[in-house]
Amino acid sequence: MCGIIGFAGNLPAKNILIDGLEQLEYRGYDSAGIAVMDPEKGIIIKKKVGRVADLRDAAKDMETSAVTGIGHTRWATHGGVTDVNAHPHRVGQVTLLHNGIIENYRELTVQFGLKDKLVSETDSEVVAAFLDMVYEGDPIAAIRKVVKLLSGSFALCIMFDDQPDKIFSVRNVSPLVAAASKSGAIVASDLTALIAYSKEYFVVPEYHILTLTKEGIKVEDLKGNEISPEILTVNWDISAAQKGGYPHFMLKEIYEQPDALARTIMPRVKDGLPFLLDDGIDDEILKKLKRVNIVACGTAMHAGMVGRTVIENKLRIPVTVDIASEFRYKDPIIDEDTLTIVLSQSGETIDTLEALRLAKRKGSKVLSIVNVKGSTIARESDYVLYTHAGPEIAVASTKAYTVQISAMYLLACRIAIVKGIFSEDEARSFIKNLENVGELIKETLLNANNIKRIANFIKIAPDVFYIGRGIDYTMSLEASLKLKEISYIHAEAYAAGELKHGTISLIEEGVPVISEGVPVIAIATDEAVYSKVISNIREVKSRGAYVILISHDENIDDATICDKQIKLPEADATFSVFATAAVLQLIAYYVSDAKGLDVDKPRNLAKSVTVE
Ligand code: M6R
């Protein structure tokens, strides 16, 4: 969850570290800190509670010619949000920072009598103290000894007082990528911090120790064998990870959806039909599957629910969707005939990764739909269908979600073809519709000002309800997550027919002049259940709700149905989800912005959840 960076090179380390932390800040923003190795003054540490901008301010007067250093932006797990708990931690001759959770930090503290060396409440400082205890002038030997005894997840950047101009790094589970460039060697939690220096990088292998110097990076396993990791190339540039004139990353990413969808869909369509062989997904594996099991977290899990609706409705293949953190502990029913589909933007979500490992142990083949190239989930899957959303920086996921749905649709269509469920014409028509979803989003975005005005009615509400049936219910779930996470308004999603089984008691009229009734955002795109949803809307409307209807209808001029309407471009419900998603994302965005909140970095959250 935290973002970490280490640099050893020819340029002033302070600025490189702080610039890198700014790129990594979406991973956690409780506190930030750097440590540099000054040639005259030795290690200098600056760390404090707050954002990277606060650290930059605090480090303004820090005079140093250091060209080596480490930096950290924290999402607190062990120990409160305080300056002392901020990283880096320094114990004796070791300065260290950490991303992950050291599960046996208490045992290590007791076993090795480290308590008196500790000043913070963090698990990370225990590693620094332990390293300092075993260090006898050979950094690799000390790191080897220590990491063998650590349990949990970690990505560490370490400096030793008597090893000038060197950074050491090692990881288990928590992500790390590294690059050797003209400016120096750099290691970081993700590519956004590296890309300004190099387009070529490698994924740091687990339990391998890196030594970074201005000459390059040495990688060795725990036995001391040097290895040459596979070099990968980034297929986007630094501008993709910048705001590009938009006030927030989230808004930029909402607007990037048509392009992201085109990049994900178009290369996989050949002669009007889905083609997944270039991704290594052969028809044999799809032909023999009898069940599908989808596992993911948060928004990715909601994309999986949309996928389930389509696979079940159109292919008649049973699908289960599980929250990865639940799946891991429930002894799931899966076998060799089950295809497990794992969805993850980051490819690093720990619960999703562990769910993947469990599914494999149970004999299921795993196909992952992942955005980050070379991520752990991608590497451990049997098959990978990469989405090409580019870097998603806002904590609230938007473009990653719609491209995940598009990848599920490509897959569903291919399965339908190989199993003889779709005729060629049906498959062609499905793909034609899929190729058009970017246009649906573009048309929807033209309506942004209207959506912004509607968001103004919502911003004062303490509670908001989303309702829909079938595929629209799955959209409601995602919509309520989106609104909650960035606007802090309590929001709930209900299957439209379910509200009256209890929750309708929460619907009440507003106080005239001061407020409207409880907002109910109703999604009605599916012709098959349209009239049912309208009846459900009338039920809440007649009890005082302030209803915002999202549908294909031409202007509804009927105050007994809705107060506001957001019209979607004409499309079948299966493909309307893309336009609906854009509307719901914009509602959440504009509400959060109107409330003056930090849209891209909502409180208590971090982009990539690498702790359980
Ligand atoms: O990187 P992943 O797709 O595995 O992340 C899963 C969730 O943590 C993520 O979708 C989260 O729910 C977002 N903040 C939602 O906007």
XYZ file of C-alpha atoms and ligand atoms in Angstrom:
628
model
C 0.000 0.000 0.000
C 2.804 2.417 0.742
C 4.927 3.814 -2.060
C 8.672 3.392 -1.832
C 11.614 4.556 -3.913
C 15.394 4.209 -3.789
C 17.913 6.024 -5.955
C 21.693 5.796 -6.420
C 23.121 7.868 -9.251
C 24.585 11.099 -10.522
C 21.747 13.559 -9.846
C 20.638 15.296 -6.628
C 18.774 12.551 -4.798
C 16.498 14.813 -2.782
C 14.547 16.072 -5.779
C 14.450 12.720 -7.514
C 13.024 11.097 -4.406
C 10.414 13.753 -3.756
C 9.352 13.856 -7.417
C 9.101 10.061 -7.366
C 7.043 10.133 -4.164
C 4.636 12.546 -5.797
C 4.019 9.935 -8.505
C 3.629 7.206 -5.896
C 1.496 9.203 -3.505
C -1.742 7.545 -4.602
C -0.479 4.382 -2.900
C -0.750 6.011 0.529
C -0.669 9.529 1.863
C -0.693 9.507 5.646
C 2.916 10.673 5.915
C 6.001 10.943 3.751
C 9.731 10.895 4.276
C 13.147 10.675 2.686
C 16.649 9.793 3.820
C 19.697 10.819 1.807
C 23.326 9.921 2.236
C 25.203 13.198 2.292
C 28.939 12.874 1.516
C 29.848 15.207 4.414
C 27.002 15.028 6.902
C 26.107 11.348 6.572
C 22.469 10.251 6.656
C 19.921 13.075 6.736
C 16.263 12.181 7.339
C 13.243 14.372 6.765
C 9.839 12.851 7.465
C 6.480 14.107 8.562
C 2.765 13.529 8.732
C 0.925 14.874 5.690
C 1.245 14.853 1.961
C 4.327 14.778 -0.235
C 3.773 18.514 -0.831
C 4.255 19.069 2.918
C 7.454 17.038 2.818
C 8.677 19.043 -0.164
C 8.055 22.211 1.830
C 9.795 20.855 4.898
C 12.790 19.734 2.831
C 13.188 23.118 1.102
C 16.032 24.198 3.355
C 17.727 20.826 3.367
C 21.125 21.592 1.858
C 22.733 18.449 0.526
C 24.765 17.231 -2.401
C 23.603 13.643 -1.784
C 23.136 11.488 -4.877
C 21.856 8.442 -2.990
C 18.683 8.102 -0.961
C 15.373 6.452 -0.219
C 11.799 7.761 0.066
C 8.441 6.602 1.395
C 4.814 7.616 1.320
C 2.810 5.799 3.962
C -0.567 4.142 4.338
C -0.559 3.369 8.045
C -1.030 -0.212 9.219
C 0.983 -0.638 12.424
C 1.046 2.479 14.529
C -0.853 5.734 14.160
C -0.232 8.531 11.733
C 2.624 10.326 13.509
C 5.996 11.782 12.557
C 7.758 9.084 14.565
C 5.935 6.287 12.758
C 6.681 7.843 9.356
C 9.425 6.158 7.354
C 12.426 5.980 6.931
C 13.419 4.416 10.256
C 16.943 4.631 11.510
C 18.414 2.208 14.030
C 22.170 2.283 14.643
C 23.855 2.141 11.289
C 20.772 1.060 9.335
C 18.252 3.363 7.646
C 15.303 1.539 6.162
C 11.847 1.906 4.738
C 9.204 -0.700 4.161
C 6.000 -1.446 2.309
C 3.994 -4.432 3.537
C 3.325 -6.092 6.876
C 5.825 -7.994 8.981
C 3.550 -10.513 10.658
C 6.093 -11.817 13.186
C 7.441 -8.456 14.316
C 6.448 -9.103 17.949
C 8.172 -12.500 18.035
C 11.315 -11.047 16.477
C 11.334 -8.189 18.979
C 11.154 -10.597 21.895
C 13.442 -13.301 20.491
C 16.239 -10.891 19.619
C 15.736 -8.406 22.467
C 15.111 -5.482 20.134
C 12.629 -3.547 22.280
C 15.085 -0.980 23.614
C 16.181 -0.049 20.120
C 12.667 0.926 19.009
C 11.096 4.356 19.165
C 8.101 3.899 16.845
C 5.074 1.596 16.944
C 5.750 0.163 13.501
C 6.533 -3.380 12.448
C 9.029 -1.890 9.981
C 11.370 -0.445 12.586
C 11.823 -3.950 13.994
C 13.439 -4.967 10.688
C 15.839 -2.009 10.905
C 16.746 -2.961 14.470
C 17.200 -6.610 13.553
C 19.410 -5.723 10.589
C 21.494 -3.421 12.734
C 21.943 -6.221 15.255
C 23.228 -8.751 12.732
C 25.235 -6.329 10.600
C 28.987 -6.970 10.638
C 30.084 -5.015 7.561
C 28.569 -7.304 4.899
C 25.159 -5.888 3.885
C 24.166 -8.845 1.715
C 24.934 -11.344 4.473
C 22.912 -9.314 6.977
C 19.932 -8.906 4.649
C 20.011 -12.604 3.826
C 19.926 -13.540 7.508
C 17.078 -11.185 8.269
C 14.748 -11.828 5.339
C 14.906 -15.561 5.923
C 13.267 -14.949 9.294
C 10.635 -12.436 8.233
C 7.094 -13.584 7.681
C 4.552 -11.475 5.884
C 4.957 -9.158 2.944
C 7.715 -6.667 2.433
C 9.481 -4.437 -0.023
C 12.472 -2.851 1.649
C 14.968 -0.141 0.706
C 17.964 -0.080 2.985
C 21.050 2.082 3.526
C 24.010 1.231 5.735
C 26.117 4.089 7.143
C 29.388 2.575 5.967
C 28.173 1.745 2.433
C 28.198 5.136 0.738
C 26.368 5.508 -2.557
C 24.647 2.129 -2.287
C 21.022 1.204 -1.798
C 19.942 -2.339 -1.041
C 16.499 -3.636 -1.773
C 14.575 -6.879 -1.390
C 10.962 -7.954 -1.511
C 8.436 -10.669 -0.828
C 4.914 -10.197 -2.297
C 4.917 -6.371 -2.094
C 5.699 -4.998 -5.541
C 9.000 -3.504 -6.690
C 10.280 -2.591 -10.133
C 13.750 -1.330 -10.957
C 15.628 0.351 -13.788
C 19.210 1.250 -14.523
C 19.359 4.511 -16.464
C 21.887 7.166 -17.495
C 20.918 9.166 -14.407
C 21.435 6.240 -12.067
C 19.776 3.162 -10.642
C 16.264 3.413 -9.309
C 13.874 1.048 -7.580
C 10.251 1.840 -6.747
C 6.876 0.367 -5.925
C 5.656 0.992 -9.426
C 6.528 2.285 -12.837
C 5.096 5.761 -12.398
C 8.209 6.703 -10.413
C 10.649 5.187 -12.920
C 9.269 6.225 -16.229
C 10.858 9.685 -16.247
C 14.261 7.968 -16.271
C 13.833 4.819 -18.285
C 11.337 2.961 -20.421
C 13.130 -0.306 -19.728
C 12.703 -1.913 -16.357
C 12.455 -5.240 -14.598
C 10.179 -6.686 -11.977
C 12.279 -7.405 -8.898
C 12.125 -11.156 -8.279
C 11.003 -12.187 -4.809
C 13.747 -12.961 -2.302
C 16.475 -11.489 -4.505
C 18.732 -8.789 -3.151
C 19.401 -5.703 -5.265
C 22.475 -3.546 -4.893
C 21.942 -0.198 -6.576
C 24.878 2.051 -7.452
C 25.321 4.747 -10.061
C 26.918 2.091 -12.278
C 23.836 -0.109 -12.315
C 21.963 -2.801 -10.413
C 23.259 -6.141 -9.227
C 20.606 -8.791 -8.581
C 21.448 -11.920 -6.608
C 19.463 -14.679 -5.008
C 19.753 -15.583 -1.345
C 22.564 -18.026 -2.135
C 24.607 -15.265 -3.790
C 24.040 -16.341 -7.420
C 23.855 -13.323 -9.685
C 20.914 -13.302 -12.094
C 19.837 -11.183 -15.080
C 16.135 -10.447 -14.820
C 13.996 -10.159 -17.927
C 13.918 -6.560 -19.162
C 10.456 -5.248 -20.025
C 9.478 -2.108 -21.909
C 6.822 0.341 -20.772
C 4.252 1.023 -23.470
C 3.118 4.424 -22.191
C 4.983 7.587 -21.393
C 5.139 10.012 -18.485
C 2.315 12.203 -19.839
C -0.065 9.283 -19.270
C 0.663 9.573 -15.555
C 0.100 13.342 -15.440
C -3.108 15.328 -15.251
C -2.785 16.788 -18.740
C -4.811 19.915 -17.977
C -7.602 18.178 -16.062
C -8.213 19.337 -12.472
C -8.073 15.755 -11.215
C -6.781 12.400 -12.380
C -10.224 10.903 -11.879
C -11.827 13.251 -14.398
C -8.995 12.674 -16.860
C -9.368 8.923 -16.473
C -13.136 9.089 -17.004
C -12.505 10.931 -20.266
C -9.788 8.487 -21.302
C -12.243 5.594 -21.391
C -13.035 5.610 -25.117
C -9.319 5.347 -25.962
C -8.623 2.802 -23.250
C -11.486 0.664 -24.545
C -10.266 0.927 -28.125
C -6.761 -0.159 -27.066
C -8.187 -3.115 -25.173
C -10.771 -4.266 -27.706
C -9.525 -3.461 -31.219
C -6.307 -5.526 -31.351
C -8.381 -8.536 -30.283
C -10.882 -8.355 -33.107
C -9.966 -10.108 -36.339
C -12.382 -10.194 -39.217
C -15.179 -9.031 -36.938
C -14.691 -11.830 -34.395
C -12.864 -12.009 -31.057
C -9.335 -13.380 -31.346
C -7.415 -14.228 -28.186
C -4.634 -16.450 -29.512
C -2.109 -13.606 -29.431
C -2.793 -13.484 -25.698
C -2.012 -17.181 -25.460
C -5.656 -18.085 -24.792
C -6.428 -21.064 -26.989
C -9.913 -22.343 -27.692
C -9.291 -25.716 -26.023
C -9.321 -24.283 -22.501
C -12.519 -22.370 -23.244
C -14.203 -25.324 -24.909
C -13.897 -27.594 -21.929
C -14.941 -25.222 -19.153
C -18.213 -26.101 -17.461
C -18.277 -23.398 -14.804
C -16.738 -20.002 -14.283
C -15.566 -18.672 -11.017
C -14.787 -14.944 -10.807
C -12.701 -13.556 -7.969
C -11.703 -9.949 -7.323
C -12.030 -7.044 -4.894
C -13.893 -3.744 -4.939
C -14.557 -2.250 -8.317
C -12.851 -5.138 -10.096
C -15.315 -7.479 -8.387
C -18.182 -5.320 -9.645
C -16.798 -5.638 -13.181
C -16.878 -9.380 -12.574
C -20.572 -9.131 -11.658
C -21.340 -7.470 -14.976
C -19.384 -10.259 -16.665
C -21.388 -12.868 -14.778
C -24.701 -11.398 -15.917
C -23.614 -11.622 -19.542
C -22.054 -15.092 -19.330
C -25.060 -16.525 -17.508
C -27.728 -14.796 -19.580
C -26.217 -15.256 -22.987
C -24.097 -18.404 -22.573
C -26.118 -20.242 -19.902
C -22.912 -21.235 -18.118
C -23.042 -21.084 -14.317
C -20.856 -18.368 -12.839
C -20.026 -17.502 -9.255
C -18.532 -14.171 -8.254
C -16.603 -13.989 -5.019
C -14.990 -11.247 -3.021
C -11.394 -12.451 -2.918
C -10.986 -11.985 0.835
C -14.012 -14.253 1.428
C -13.119 -16.793 -1.233
C -9.735 -17.392 0.399
C -11.235 -18.724 3.588
C -14.327 -20.614 2.474
C -12.994 -23.810 0.932
C -14.493 -22.973 -2.466
C -16.055 -25.609 -4.689
C -13.863 -25.680 -7.795
C -12.319 -28.340 -9.950
C -10.514 -28.833 -13.274
C -13.662 -27.969 -15.234
C -13.882 -24.579 -13.573
C -12.153 -21.622 -15.144
C -11.225 -19.067 -12.515
C -11.196 -15.511 -13.798
C -9.286 -13.078 -11.642
C -9.724 -9.339 -12.178
C -7.316 -6.731 -10.918
C -6.193 -3.328 -12.118
C -2.947 -3.329 -10.146
C -2.288 -7.057 -10.334
C -0.999 -6.784 -6.767
C -4.108 -6.895 -4.543
C -3.067 -9.375 -1.898
C -6.437 -11.048 -1.349
C -6.938 -11.491 -5.073
C -3.460 -12.923 -5.424
C -4.031 -15.401 -2.599
C -7.406 -16.358 -4.095
C -5.647 -17.057 -7.385
C -3.118 -19.279 -5.631
C -5.903 -21.168 -3.863
C -7.823 -21.714 -7.119
C -4.671 -23.122 -8.724
C -4.050 -25.433 -5.791
C -7.605 -26.723 -6.252
C -6.842 -27.622 -9.856
C -8.556 -24.752 -11.636
C -6.905 -22.934 -14.523
C -6.635 -19.218 -13.825
C -7.166 -16.524 -16.407
C -6.456 -13.045 -15.141
C -7.633 -9.732 -16.517
C -4.985 -7.307 -15.364
C -3.924 -3.778 -16.234
C -0.366 -3.660 -14.920
C 2.071 -5.539 -17.085
C 4.356 -7.969 -15.291
C 2.442 -7.661 -11.992
C 2.390 -10.613 -9.615
C -1.149 -11.707 -10.502
C -0.309 -11.605 -14.206
C 2.867 -13.598 -13.683
C 1.207 -16.279 -11.587
C -1.805 -16.821 -13.852
C -2.075 -19.553 -16.470
C -3.474 -17.035 -18.955
C -3.459 -13.241 -18.968
C -5.716 -10.897 -20.834
C -4.114 -7.500 -20.346
C -6.338 -4.468 -20.331
C -4.718 -1.394 -21.853
C -6.101 1.397 -19.731
C -2.668 2.940 -19.163
C -1.753 4.051 -15.655
C -4.744 4.668 -13.391
C -3.690 7.152 -10.731
C -6.931 8.249 -9.023
C -7.743 5.970 -6.119
C -11.296 5.641 -7.411
C -11.148 3.218 -10.288
C -12.914 4.288 -13.481
C -11.259 3.394 -16.770
C -9.818 0.179 -15.328
C -13.393 -0.912 -14.566
C -14.835 -0.380 -18.044
C -11.879 -2.023 -19.764
C -12.237 -5.006 -17.429
C -15.862 -5.323 -18.524
C -14.819 -5.099 -22.172
C -12.247 -7.859 -21.665
C -14.915 -10.032 -20.013
C -17.168 -9.422 -23.032
C -14.434 -10.433 -25.498
C -13.870 -13.568 -23.513
C -17.582 -14.325 -23.222
C -17.999 -13.969 -26.972
C -15.044 -16.239 -27.690
C -16.433 -18.866 -25.296
C -19.816 -18.590 -26.991
C -18.201 -19.203 -30.383
C -16.070 -22.192 -29.387
C -18.944 -23.811 -27.543
C -21.262 -23.267 -30.490
C -23.597 -21.056 -28.447
C -23.331 -18.026 -30.748
C -23.768 -18.354 -34.478
C -21.193 -16.436 -36.490
C -23.759 -13.681 -37.104
C -24.574 -13.393 -33.426
C -20.877 -13.182 -32.568
C -20.292 -10.529 -35.221
C -23.183 -8.466 -33.995
C -21.967 -8.767 -30.372
C -18.482 -7.588 -31.364
C -19.861 -4.772 -33.508
C -21.736 -3.489 -30.482
C -18.638 -3.866 -28.328
C -16.542 -1.894 -30.797
C -19.035 0.936 -30.477
C -19.031 1.313 -26.681
C -16.350 4.024 -26.759
C -18.707 6.099 -28.921
C -21.501 5.587 -26.379
C -19.225 6.952 -23.677
C -18.173 9.912 -25.819
C -21.820 10.798 -26.403
C -22.544 10.482 -22.688
C -19.660 12.742 -21.737
C -21.260 15.527 -23.793
C -23.894 15.552 -21.065
C -21.343 16.297 -18.314
C -22.689 19.741 -17.449
C -26.168 18.395 -16.865
C -24.719 15.664 -14.637
C -22.711 18.290 -12.762
C -25.885 20.273 -12.043
C -27.603 17.131 -10.774
C -24.626 16.356 -8.547
C -25.295 19.668 -6.810
C -28.613 18.316 -5.551
C -26.927 15.231 -4.199
C -24.013 16.842 -2.407
C -26.052 17.889 0.647
C -27.679 14.484 1.117
C -26.570 12.311 4.049
C -27.752 9.155 2.273
C -28.201 8.140 -1.336
C -29.784 5.003 -2.746
C -29.075 3.420 -6.088
C -31.584 0.992 -7.545
C -31.700 -1.193 -10.622
C -32.523 -4.703 -11.743
C -30.320 -7.320 -13.361
C -27.299 -5.778 -15.023
C -28.387 -2.354 -13.753
C -28.262 -3.644 -10.198
C -24.606 -4.574 -10.683
C -24.027 -1.009 -11.924
C -25.759 0.303 -8.795
C -23.306 -1.585 -6.615
C -20.356 0.027 -8.323
C -22.033 3.439 -8.287
C -22.589 3.367 -4.548
C -18.983 2.299 -3.907
C -17.772 5.156 -6.106
C -19.915 7.763 -4.362
C -19.014 6.547 -0.870
C -15.304 6.376 -1.426
C -14.829 9.882 -2.751
C -17.754 11.922 -1.371
C -18.093 10.261 2.072
C -21.868 10.198 1.581
C -23.512 7.044 2.816
C -24.762 5.233 -0.279
C -26.453 1.887 -0.752
C -27.311 -0.158 -3.786
C -30.500 -2.152 -3.912
C -32.048 -4.521 -6.353
C -35.036 -2.329 -7.213
C -37.583 -4.956 -6.178
C -35.931 -5.471 -2.815
C -36.190 -1.985 -1.380
C -39.696 -2.494 -0.089
C -38.570 -5.445 2.005
C -37.224 -3.081 4.643
C -35.074 -0.275 3.378
C -37.929 1.775 1.962
C -38.557 2.899 5.543
C -35.542 5.173 5.141
C -37.161 7.088 2.299
C -38.674 10.367 3.453
C -39.580 13.771 2.161
C -37.112 16.617 2.425
C -37.724 19.758 4.409
C -39.266 22.218 1.946
C -36.890 24.947 0.738
C -33.905 23.532 2.668
C -33.585 20.125 1.087
C -35.112 17.684 -1.330
C -36.161 14.170 -0.350
C -33.709 11.281 -0.059
C -31.998 10.940 -3.440
C -32.728 7.677 -5.222
C -30.744 7.153 -8.400
C -32.591 4.645 -10.540
C -30.950 2.892 -13.463
C -33.368 1.481 -16.020
C -31.715 0.358 -19.237
C -33.077 -3.139 -19.627
C -36.283 -3.298 -21.660
C -37.147 -6.703 -20.167
C -37.601 -5.281 -16.672
C -38.160 -1.626 -17.487
C -41.806 -1.412 -16.390
C -40.958 -3.218 -13.124
C -38.271 -0.675 -12.326
C -40.650 2.174 -13.112
C -43.132 0.697 -10.630
C -40.376 0.507 -8.008
C -39.484 4.114 -8.732
C -43.093 5.178 -8.215
C -43.056 3.416 -4.863
C -40.171 5.546 -3.604
C -41.294 8.694 -5.392
C -44.654 8.598 -3.696
C -42.867 8.480 -0.343
C -40.919 11.632 -0.950
C -37.724 10.434 -2.640
C -35.884 12.746 -4.991
C -35.535 10.479 -8.017
C -32.847 10.760 -10.645
C -33.552 8.398 -13.515
C -30.819 7.104 -15.795
C -32.409 5.574 -18.877
C -32.764 5.684 -22.649
C -36.144 7.408 -22.596
C -36.754 10.610 -24.403
C -37.505 13.359 -21.884
C -39.895 12.022 -19.298
C -42.197 14.778 -18.302
C -43.880 13.037 -15.407
C -43.246 14.260 -11.892
C -44.690 11.039 -10.497
C -41.707 9.180 -11.930
C -38.636 11.348 -11.572
C -37.314 14.739 -10.620
C -34.323 14.650 -12.922
C -33.384 12.483 -15.829
C -30.085 11.589 -17.394
C -30.595 10.271 -20.877
C -28.326 7.540 -22.184
C -27.537 6.959 -25.852
C -29.622 4.222 -27.401
C -28.118 0.743 -26.915
C -28.970 -2.723 -25.719
C -28.669 -3.058 -21.899
C -25.612 -5.313 -22.265
C -23.699 -2.497 -23.939
C -25.371 0.402 -22.147
C -23.330 -0.440 -19.065
C -20.411 1.521 -20.500
C -22.397 4.735 -20.846
C -24.111 4.137 -17.502
C -20.708 3.700 -15.866
C -19.559 7.061 -17.208
C -22.676 8.782 -15.835
C -22.267 7.203 -12.410
C -18.569 8.019 -12.302
C -19.288 11.646 -13.189
C -21.970 11.895 -10.500
C -19.501 10.691 -7.850
C -16.762 12.932 -9.218
C -18.854 16.099 -9.294
C -20.349 15.487 -5.845
C -16.897 15.033 -4.346
C -15.537 18.079 -6.147
C -18.543 20.204 -5.161
C -17.917 19.244 -1.535
C -14.353 20.474 -1.906
C -12.880 17.055 -1.137
C -9.632 15.558 -2.338
C -11.140 13.625 -5.219
C -8.040 11.675 -6.210
C -6.900 10.811 -2.711
C -9.912 10.128 -0.516
C -9.317 9.728 3.176
C -8.156 6.390 4.602
C -7.779 4.778 1.188
C -4.878 3.765 -0.995
C -4.845 2.701 -4.604
C -3.301 -0.661 -4.300
C -4.264 -2.879 -1.376
C -1.264 -5.085 -0.759
C -2.053 -5.898 2.865
C -4.766 -8.257 4.095
O -6.004 -3.268 -8.235
P -7.305 -4.008 -8.046
O -8.184 -3.889 -9.234
O -7.109 -5.421 -7.632
O -8.009 -3.255 -6.849
C -9.218 -3.720 -6.317
C -9.862 -2.689 -5.420
O -9.019 -2.368 -4.362
C -10.224 -1.393 -6.177
O -11.042 -1.661 -7.265
C -10.937 -0.412 -5.225
O -12.168 -0.931 -4.857
C -11.077 0.976 -5.864
N -10.654 1.986 -4.948
C -12.465 1.324 -6.198
O -12.583 2.554 -6.822
